[in-house]
Coordinates of C-alpha atoms and ligand atoms in Angstrom, one line a residue:
M1 CA -27.0 -34.8 11.2
R2 CA -27.5 -35.2 7.7
S3 CA -30.5 -36.6 6.4
S4 CA -29.5 -38.4 3.2
S5 CA -28.2 -41.7 4.0
R6 CA -25.3 -43.8 5.1
I7 CA -23.2 -46.7 4.2
A8 CA -23.4 -48.9 7.0
L9 CA -20.3 -50.9 7.6
P10 CA -20.4 -54.5 9.4
A11 CA -19.8 -53.9 12.8
A12 CA -16.7 -56.4 12.5
L13 CA -15.0 -53.6 9.8
I14 CA -15.4 -51.0 12.0
S15 CA -13.5 -52.8 14.6
V16 CA -10.7 -53.4 12.6
L17 CA -10.2 -49.9 11.0
A18 CA -10.7 -48.7 14.9
C19 CA -7.8 -50.5 16.1
A20 CA -4.9 -48.0 13.7
P21 CA -1.9 -47.3 15.6
S22 CA -2.6 -44.7 17.8
D23 CA 0.3 -42.4 18.3
E24 CA 0.8 -41.3 14.5
A25 CA -0.8 -39.9 11.5
P26 CA -2.1 -43.3 10.1
R27 CA -0.3 -45.1 7.0
T28 CA -3.2 -47.1 6.1
A29 CA -5.4 -46.1 2.9
D30 CA -8.6 -46.0 5.2
H31 CA -8.1 -43.0 6.6
H32 CA -7.8 -39.7 5.2
A33 CA -8.0 -35.7 6.2
G34 CA -11.3 -34.6 6.2
A35 CA -12.1 -32.5 3.4
P36 CA -12.0 -28.6 4.2
G37 CA -15.6 -28.1 2.8
I38 CA -19.1 -30.0 2.9
G39 CA -18.9 -30.1 -0.9
D40 CA -20.9 -27.1 -1.7
S41 CA -19.3 -25.5 -4.9
D42 CA -20.7 -22.1 -4.1
F43 CA -18.7 -22.3 -0.4
P44 CA -16.1 -23.9 -1.2
K45 CA -14.8 -23.6 2.4
A46 CA -18.2 -23.8 4.2
G47 CA -18.8 -26.8 6.7
N48 CA -16.6 -29.4 6.5
G49 CA -16.4 -33.5 4.9
G50 CA -16.2 -36.5 7.1
Y51 CA -18.2 -36.4 9.5
D52 CA -21.7 -35.7 10.5
V53 CA -22.4 -33.4 14.0
S54 CA -25.3 -34.9 16.3
H55 CA -24.9 -32.2 19.1
Y56 CA -23.5 -29.0 19.9
W57 CA -23.0 -27.9 23.5
L58 CA -21.9 -24.4 24.0
V59 CA -20.7 -23.2 27.0
L60 CA -19.9 -19.1 26.6
D61 CA -19.6 -16.2 29.1
Y62 CA -19.7 -13.0 27.3
V63 CA -18.5 -9.6 28.9
P64 CA -20.0 -6.6 27.2
A65 CA -17.5 -4.3 28.7
T66 CA -14.6 -5.8 27.2
K67 CA -16.4 -7.4 24.4
R68 CA -14.8 -11.1 25.3
L69 CA -16.5 -14.1 24.6
T70 CA -14.6 -17.3 26.3
G71 CA -16.1 -20.2 25.1
E72 CA -15.9 -24.3 25.3
T73 CA -17.7 -25.7 22.5
T74 CA -18.4 -29.7 22.6
I75 CA -19.5 -31.6 19.6
D76 CA -20.6 -34.8 19.1
A77 CA -20.0 -36.4 15.5
T78 CA -20.3 -39.6 13.3
A79 CA -17.1 -40.2 11.2
T80 CA -18.2 -40.7 7.8
Q81 CA -15.2 -42.1 6.5
G82 CA -11.8 -42.6 8.3
L83 CA -10.4 -39.7 9.6
S84 CA -6.6 -38.9 10.4
S85 CA -7.7 -35.3 11.0
F86 CA -10.6 -33.5 10.1
N87 CA -11.5 -29.6 10.2
L88 CA -14.0 -27.3 12.0
D89 CA -15.1 -23.7 11.2
L90 CA -14.0 -20.8 13.2
S91 CA -13.5 -17.5 12.4
G92 CA -10.9 -15.1 15.0
F93 CA -9.9 -16.0 18.5
E94 CA -7.5 -17.6 20.4
V95 CA -7.6 -21.5 20.6
S96 CA -6.0 -22.8 23.9
R97 CA -7.2 -26.4 23.8
V98 CA -8.4 -29.1 21.3
S99 CA -9.3 -32.6 22.9
V100 CA -10.8 -35.6 20.8
N101 CA -12.6 -38.1 23.4
G102 CA -11.1 -36.7 26.3
T103 CA -7.5 -36.6 24.9
P104 CA -5.6 -33.5 23.9
A105 CA -5.1 -33.4 20.3
K106 CA -3.2 -31.4 17.7
F107 CA -4.3 -28.6 16.0
E108 CA -3.5 -25.9 13.4
R109 CA -5.3 -22.5 12.3
A110 CA -5.1 -21.8 8.6
G111 CA -8.0 -18.9 8.0
D112 CA -11.4 -19.8 9.3
E113 CA -10.4 -23.2 8.9
L114 CA -9.2 -25.2 12.4
T115 CA -7.8 -28.7 11.7
V116 CA -8.2 -31.2 14.4
R117 CA -5.4 -33.7 14.5
P118 CA -6.8 -37.1 17.0
G119 CA -3.8 -39.0 18.4
T120 CA -5.5 -42.1 17.2
P121 CA -7.0 -42.0 13.9
L122 CA -10.7 -42.2 13.9
G123 CA -12.6 -45.0 11.8
P124 CA -15.4 -45.0 9.8
G125 CA -18.8 -45.2 11.4
S126 CA -17.0 -43.9 14.7
R127 CA -18.8 -41.3 17.3
F128 CA -16.4 -38.8 18.7
S129 CA -16.4 -36.1 20.2
V130 CA -14.5 -33.2 20.1
K131 CA -14.2 -30.3 22.6
V132 CA -12.7 -27.0 21.8
T133 CA -11.5 -24.3 24.1
Y134 CA -11.1 -20.4 22.9
A135 CA -11.7 -16.7 23.4
G136 CA -11.3 -13.8 22.3
V137 CA -12.9 -10.6 20.6
P138 CA -15.7 -11.5 18.0
K139 CA -15.3 -10.4 14.6
P140 CA -18.6 -10.3 12.6
A141 CA -18.6 -11.2 9.3
K142 CA -19.6 -8.6 6.8
D143 CA -20.8 -8.8 2.6
T144 CA -20.7 -6.3 0.3
A145 CA -23.5 -7.4 -1.6
N146 CA -26.6 -7.0 0.4
L147 CA -26.1 -8.6 3.6
G148 CA -24.5 -6.2 5.7
T149 CA -23.1 -7.2 8.9
Y150 CA -23.3 -10.7 10.3
G151 CA -22.2 -13.2 12.8
F152 CA -21.9 -12.4 16.7
I153 CA -22.0 -8.5 16.5
P154 CA -21.4 -6.9 20.1
T155 CA -24.3 -4.2 20.4
S156 CA -24.2 -1.7 24.0
D157 CA -25.6 -3.8 26.2
G158 CA -24.7 -7.3 25.0
A159 CA -24.5 -9.0 21.3
F160 CA -27.2 -9.5 18.3
V161 CA -26.4 -13.0 17.1
A162 CA -27.6 -13.5 13.6
C163 CA -25.4 -15.4 11.3
E164 CA -27.0 -16.3 7.7
P165 CA -25.2 -17.6 5.8
D166 CA -21.8 -18.5 7.2
G167 CA -21.8 -16.4 10.2
A168 CA -21.5 -19.3 13.0
K169 CA -18.0 -19.6 13.0
T170 CA -17.8 -16.4 14.6
W171 CA -18.2 -17.7 17.8
F172 CA -18.3 -21.2 18.1
P173 CA -16.3 -23.8 15.6
G174 CA -18.6 -26.2 14.1
N175 CA -19.6 -27.9 10.4
D176 CA -20.8 -24.1 9.5
H177 CA -23.3 -25.3 6.7
P178 CA -27.1 -26.2 6.4
A179 CA -26.6 -29.5 5.2
D180 CA -25.4 -30.6 8.6
K181 CA -27.7 -29.8 11.1
A182 CA -27.7 -30.8 15.1
T183 CA -29.6 -30.2 18.5
F184 CA -28.1 -27.5 20.6
D185 CA -27.5 -27.2 24.6
F186 CA -26.5 -23.5 25.5
S187 CA -24.9 -22.7 28.7
I188 CA -24.5 -18.9 28.6
T189 CA -23.1 -15.9 31.3
V190 CA -23.6 -12.8 31.4
P191 CA -23.2 -10.0 33.8
A192 CA -26.2 -10.0 36.6
G193 CA -29.2 -8.1 35.4
L194 CA -28.8 -8.7 31.4
T195 CA -30.8 -11.7 29.7
A196 CA -29.4 -14.2 27.5
L197 CA -31.6 -15.6 24.7
A198 CA -30.8 -18.9 22.9
N199 CA -33.1 -21.5 20.9
G200 CA -35.4 -23.4 22.0
E201 CA -36.4 -23.5 25.6
M202 CA -35.0 -22.7 29.0
V203 CA -33.3 -25.5 31.0
G204 CA -33.9 -25.1 35.0
K205 CA -33.9 -21.3 36.1
P206 CA -31.7 -18.5 35.8
A207 CA -28.3 -19.1 38.4
T208 CA -26.7 -15.6 39.7
S209 CA -23.5 -16.2 41.7
N210 CA -20.7 -13.4 42.0
G211 CA -22.7 -10.7 39.8
K212 CA -23.1 -13.1 37.0
T213 CA -26.0 -15.0 35.8
T214 CA -26.1 -18.4 33.7
Y215 CA -29.0 -19.5 31.3
R216 CA -29.2 -22.7 30.3
W217 CA -31.2 -23.1 26.9
R218 CA -32.1 -26.3 24.7
E219 CA -33.1 -26.7 21.3
G220 CA -33.8 -30.2 20.8
H221 CA -34.7 -30.3 17.3
P222 CA -32.1 -30.3 14.8
M223 CA -30.9 -27.1 13.5
V224 CA -28.2 -25.8 10.9
T225 CA -25.7 -23.4 12.6
Y226 CA -26.6 -20.3 11.0
L227 CA -30.0 -20.4 13.2
A228 CA -28.2 -20.4 16.6
T229 CA -28.1 -17.6 18.6
A230 CA -27.0 -16.7 22.1
T231 CA -28.6 -12.8 21.4
L232 CA -28.3 -10.9 25.2
G233 CA -28.7 -7.9 26.9
Q234 CA -31.3 -5.7 28.5
F235 CA -34.4 -7.5 27.5
T236 CA -38.1 -7.0 28.8
L237 CA -40.4 -10.4 28.2
R238 CA -43.7 -11.7 27.9
E239 CA -44.2 -15.7 28.0
G240 CA -47.1 -17.7 27.6
A241 CA -49.1 -19.4 24.7
T242 CA -50.8 -19.3 21.6
A243 CA -54.7 -19.9 21.1
G244 CA -53.7 -22.9 19.5
G245 CA -51.0 -24.0 22.6
I246 CA -47.6 -23.3 21.2
K247 CA -45.2 -21.8 23.6
N248 CA -44.7 -18.3 23.1
L249 CA -42.3 -15.8 24.3
A250 CA -41.4 -12.2 22.9
A251 CA -38.4 -10.3 24.2
V252 CA -37.6 -6.1 23.1
D253 CA -34.9 -4.1 24.0
P254 CA -36.1 -1.2 26.7
K255 CA -35.9 0.9 23.3
F256 CA -38.7 -1.1 21.7
R257 CA -40.8 -1.8 24.8
S258 CA -43.9 -0.7 23.1
S259 CA -43.4 -3.4 20.6
L260 CA -43.9 -6.1 23.3
D261 CA -47.4 -6.9 23.3
T262 CA -47.6 -6.3 19.2
V263 CA -44.7 -8.7 18.6
Y264 CA -46.2 -11.5 21.2
N265 CA -49.4 -11.3 19.9
L266 CA -48.9 -10.9 16.0
S267 CA -46.4 -13.8 16.8
A268 CA -49.2 -16.3 18.5
E269 CA -51.9 -15.3 15.9
I270 CA -49.6 -15.7 12.5
T271 CA -48.1 -19.3 14.3
D272 CA -51.0 -20.5 14.6
Y273 CA -52.6 -19.5 11.4
W274 CA -49.5 -21.3 9.4
T275 CA -50.4 -24.2 10.8
T276 CA -53.5 -23.9 9.1
V277 CA -51.7 -23.9 6.2
F278 CA -48.4 -25.3 6.1
G279 CA -48.8 -28.6 8.7
P280 CA -47.7 -28.7 12.4
Y281 CA -45.6 -26.8 14.1
P282 CA -42.3 -28.1 14.0
F283 CA -40.6 -26.6 16.8
S284 CA -41.3 -26.3 20.7
S285 CA -42.1 -22.9 20.8
T286 CA -42.8 -19.7 18.7
G287 CA -41.7 -15.9 19.6
G288 CA -39.8 -12.8 18.4
I289 CA -37.1 -10.9 19.8
V290 CA -36.5 -7.5 19.0
D291 CA -32.9 -5.8 19.8
N292 CA -31.8 -2.5 19.4
H293 CA -28.8 -3.3 17.2
S294 CA -30.0 -1.6 13.5
A295 CA -29.2 -4.5 11.3
G296 CA -31.3 -3.3 8.9
Y297 CA -32.8 -7.1 8.4
A298 CA -34.4 -9.8 10.3
L299 CA -33.3 -13.6 10.3
E300 CA -35.8 -16.2 11.2
N301 CA -33.9 -17.9 14.2
Q302 CA -35.3 -21.3 15.2
T303 CA -38.2 -20.5 17.1
K304 CA -37.2 -16.8 18.1
P305 CA -36.6 -14.5 15.1
L306 CA -34.7 -11.6 15.1
Y307 CA -35.8 -8.3 14.7
G308 CA -32.8 -5.8 14.1
G309 CA -33.6 -2.2 15.6
F310 CA -37.1 -1.9 14.2
A311 CA -40.6 -2.4 15.9
P312 CA -41.7 -5.4 13.2
E313 CA -45.3 -5.4 11.4
E314 CA -47.2 -8.0 10.7
G315 CA -45.6 -8.6 6.8
I316 CA -42.1 -9.6 8.4
I317 CA -43.5 -11.7 11.0
S318 CA -45.5 -13.7 8.3
H319 CA -41.7 -13.9 6.6
E320 CA -40.0 -15.1 9.6
L321 CA -42.2 -17.4 11.2
A322 CA -42.9 -19.0 7.8
H323 CA -39.1 -19.8 7.9
Q324 CA -39.8 -21.9 10.5
W325 CA -41.5 -24.3 7.7
F326 CA -39.2 -23.4 5.3
G327 CA -35.4 -23.4 5.9
N328 CA -35.7 -24.4 9.3
S329 CA -37.5 -27.5 9.3
L330 CA -36.9 -28.3 6.0
S331 CA -33.2 -26.9 5.3
L332 CA -31.1 -26.5 2.5
R333 CA -28.6 -28.9 1.1
R334 CA -26.5 -26.0 -1.0
W335 CA -27.2 -22.5 -1.0
R336 CA -27.7 -22.2 -4.3
D337 CA -31.4 -23.6 -3.8
L338 CA -31.9 -20.3 -0.8
W339 CA -35.5 -19.6 -3.2
L340 CA -37.1 -22.4 -1.5
N341 CA -36.4 -20.6 1.8
E342 CA -37.0 -16.9 0.9
G343 CA -39.3 -17.6 -2.2
F344 CA -42.1 -19.5 0.3
A345 CA -41.5 -17.1 3.0
T346 CA -42.0 -14.0 0.7
Y347 CA -45.0 -15.8 -1.0
A348 CA -46.3 -16.8 2.7
E349 CA -46.6 -12.6 3.1
W350 CA -48.6 -12.7 0.6
L351 CA -50.8 -15.2 1.5
W352 CA -50.7 -13.4 5.2
S353 CA -52.0 -10.2 3.2
E354 CA -54.8 -12.1 1.4
H355 CA -55.9 -13.8 4.7
K356 CA -56.6 -10.6 6.1
G357 CA -58.7 -9.2 3.0
K358 CA -56.0 -6.9 2.1
S359 CA -54.1 -7.2 -1.3
T360 CA -54.5 -11.0 -3.0
A361 CA -51.5 -12.9 -4.0
E362 CA -52.8 -12.5 -7.3
A363 CA -52.4 -8.7 -6.8
M364 CA -49.0 -8.7 -5.6
F365 CA -48.2 -11.2 -8.3
N366 CA -49.6 -8.7 -11.2
T367 CA -47.9 -5.9 -10.0
Y368 CA -44.3 -7.7 -10.0
K369 CA -44.8 -9.2 -13.0
A370 CA -46.1 -5.7 -15.0
R371 CA -42.0 -4.6 -14.2
P372 CA -40.4 -3.7 -17.4
E373 CA -38.3 -6.1 -19.7
D374 CA -35.0 -4.7 -18.3
H375 CA -35.5 -4.9 -14.4
A376 CA -32.6 -6.4 -12.7
M377 CA -35.1 -9.5 -11.1
W378 CA -35.6 -10.8 -14.4
K379 CA -32.0 -11.0 -15.6
Y380 CA -31.2 -12.5 -12.0
P381 CA -32.8 -16.7 -12.1
P382 CA -33.8 -17.4 -8.5
G383 CA -33.7 -20.8 -9.2
R384 CA -29.3 -20.7 -8.7
A385 CA -28.7 -18.0 -6.0
R386 CA -25.1 -16.6 -6.1
P387 CA -22.8 -16.8 -3.5
R388 CA -21.8 -13.1 -4.0
D389 CA -25.1 -11.8 -4.3
L390 CA -27.1 -14.7 -2.6
F391 CA -29.9 -12.2 -1.0
N392 CA -30.9 -10.7 -4.5
E393 CA -34.7 -9.2 -4.6
S394 CA -35.3 -11.9 -7.4
V395 CA -34.9 -15.0 -4.7
Y396 CA -37.4 -13.4 -2.8
T397 CA -39.6 -11.9 -5.6
R398 CA -39.2 -13.7 -8.2
G399 CA -39.0 -16.7 -5.9
A400 CA -42.8 -16.1 -4.5
M401 CA -44.1 -15.3 -8.2
T402 CA -43.0 -19.1 -9.0
L403 CA -45.0 -20.4 -6.5
H404 CA -48.1 -18.6 -7.6
A405 CA -47.1 -19.4 -11.6
L406 CA -47.6 -22.6 -9.9
R407 CA -50.4 -22.4 -8.0
K408 CA -52.3 -21.0 -11.1
A409 CA -51.2 -23.6 -13.1
I410 CA -52.2 -26.6 -10.7
G411 CA -54.9 -24.8 -9.0
D412 CA -55.5 -24.4 -5.2
A413 CA -56.4 -27.5 -3.9
T414 CA -53.2 -29.2 -5.1
F415 CA -51.5 -26.5 -4.4
F416 CA -52.1 -26.4 -0.7
H417 CA -51.8 -30.1 -0.5
L418 CA -48.6 -30.2 -2.0
I419 CA -47.2 -27.7 0.6
K420 CA -48.2 -29.4 3.3
T421 CA -46.9 -32.7 1.6
W422 CA -43.9 -30.9 1.1
T423 CA -43.3 -30.0 4.7
R424 CA -44.5 -33.2 6.0
D425 CA -42.3 -35.4 4.0
H426 CA -39.1 -33.6 4.6
R427 CA -39.8 -32.3 8.4
Y428 CA -36.5 -32.0 10.1
G429 CA -34.6 -32.9 6.7
H430 CA -33.2 -31.4 3.9
V431 CA -34.3 -30.1 0.4
T432 CA -33.6 -29.1 -3.3
T433 CA -35.6 -27.6 -5.7
E434 CA -35.5 -30.7 -7.7
E435 CA -37.2 -32.9 -5.2
F436 CA -39.6 -29.7 -4.8
V437 CA -40.3 -29.7 -9.0
D438 CA -40.8 -33.9 -8.4
L439 CA -43.4 -33.8 -6.0
A440 CA -45.4 -30.9 -7.5
E441 CA -45.3 -33.3 -11.1
R442 CA -46.5 -36.3 -9.2
L443 CA -49.2 -34.6 -7.0
S444 CA -50.9 -32.7 -9.8
G445 CA -50.0 -35.2 -12.7
K446 CA -48.9 -32.4 -14.6
Q447 CA -45.6 -32.2 -16.7
L448 CA -44.0 -28.7 -15.1
D449 CA -40.5 -28.5 -16.3
S450 CA -41.3 -25.7 -18.7
L451 CA -42.8 -23.7 -15.9
F452 CA -40.3 -24.0 -13.4
D453 CA -37.9 -23.4 -16.2
A454 CA -38.9 -20.1 -17.4
W455 CA -39.6 -18.9 -13.5
L456 CA -36.3 -20.6 -12.0
F457 CA -33.7 -20.7 -14.4
Q458 CA -34.3 -18.6 -17.4
A459 CA -32.6 -14.8 -17.6
K460 CA -35.3 -13.2 -18.8
R461 CA -39.3 -12.2 -17.9
P462 CA -41.7 -15.5 -18.2
A463 CA -44.3 -15.1 -21.4
Ligands
LIG501 N1 -33.5 -15.0 5.8 C1 -33.4 -13.5 6.5 C2 -34.6 -13.0 5.9 O1 -35.4 -13.2 5.4 C3 -32.3 -12.5 5.3 C4 -31.0 -12.9 6.5 C5 -30.1 -11.9 5.6 N2 -28.6 -11.9 6.1 C6 -27.6 -11.2 6.2 N3 -26.5 -11.8 7.0 N4 -28.0 -10.2 6.2 O2 -35.3 -11.7 6.2
ZN502 ZN1 -36.4 -14.8 4.7

């Protein structure tokens, strides 16, 4: 679902358009091929145009010994234009069958685009369901700048699944861009003895037969594709609730067994604290997963941040849990605004430190501000994250400094009121930098263009 408003068509018009000839590519001007990208010029092929997904139903079977993933993904969507064909993002795999509304459809592959041509064109505003059956050995994505490997990554005992920015397509077909959020159902079958962890809450009890166990999970709040996970392997779990009453689940690989209670306790304490600073927790549970894959990073997977090959300390836990508000509940319309995720989550680390009576946000700000004029951070304006260097340190650190500069300019009371208003007004929706600047100006009554311009958009150190 996209939070931008759509044009409502009169029902009569929709039914006329839906009556196009059924067995051929449409000749009317009303049906077109959906665009191969969602319209983010920095990621021209990411996501797709012409429809809006409301729900993904992923049925997966993974065999660690052969690394083979067998999948059947059903996507419920609404056409936002007349569609003679539409694309899904999918990287690798053999696709054996695609059906639209239960009828087999023609399909083609080109790179990471799967083009689906339904027998009957889809009228604008019509709801449809597309089912894709596929299998193969997943190939994770690689980025040379600073992302490392991401996507569905096989491990010695299962898989580590962390997909930011565009790695969801390495394990399921979909509209792989944060501008289209949807709810998710997962059914994941693994060899008995392994645990499969996905977003949201477990549905029913794991069911074992013929040496295989199926785990079902449901994320009932809108979620961007890169936050979906199906991390699986050997895990020890601790379940319960935070003092504030939020469900909490920690899961650790046997190698990190000694970190189970720390991850559980810190995740609980930090989630509760963030609700006092950022507003109500947006999802049904919190927690964290520590896997034995040395990714070199963590990812804020919705409800279950994933730590790749290290026992996390409170700083990074405070960062990943802050993302549940910034990035997960409030999501990007376009990747260039990534500081709205990473600058906020980094600033959250400073706030956590301040809360714990350690270094203050002011001290952190001053330390970074003292960096020499020629430091790389000053040459990279964080307000426009670059597609080939998306996770540059500037997006994190100078993004956080932007928020501190703002806090100093408008005062603590207005600043923290702004943060809570921001998370409330856009809960489960999408945001842009312009919307944040507008809200900051409205709530403070100050003209803040020059502050934001200096901190976010100039390739030099602010005065
Ligand atoms: N959002 C993650 C974090 O804040 C970083 C993810 C980096 N992505 C990647 N593919 N390595 O910490
Ligand atoms: Zn982050």
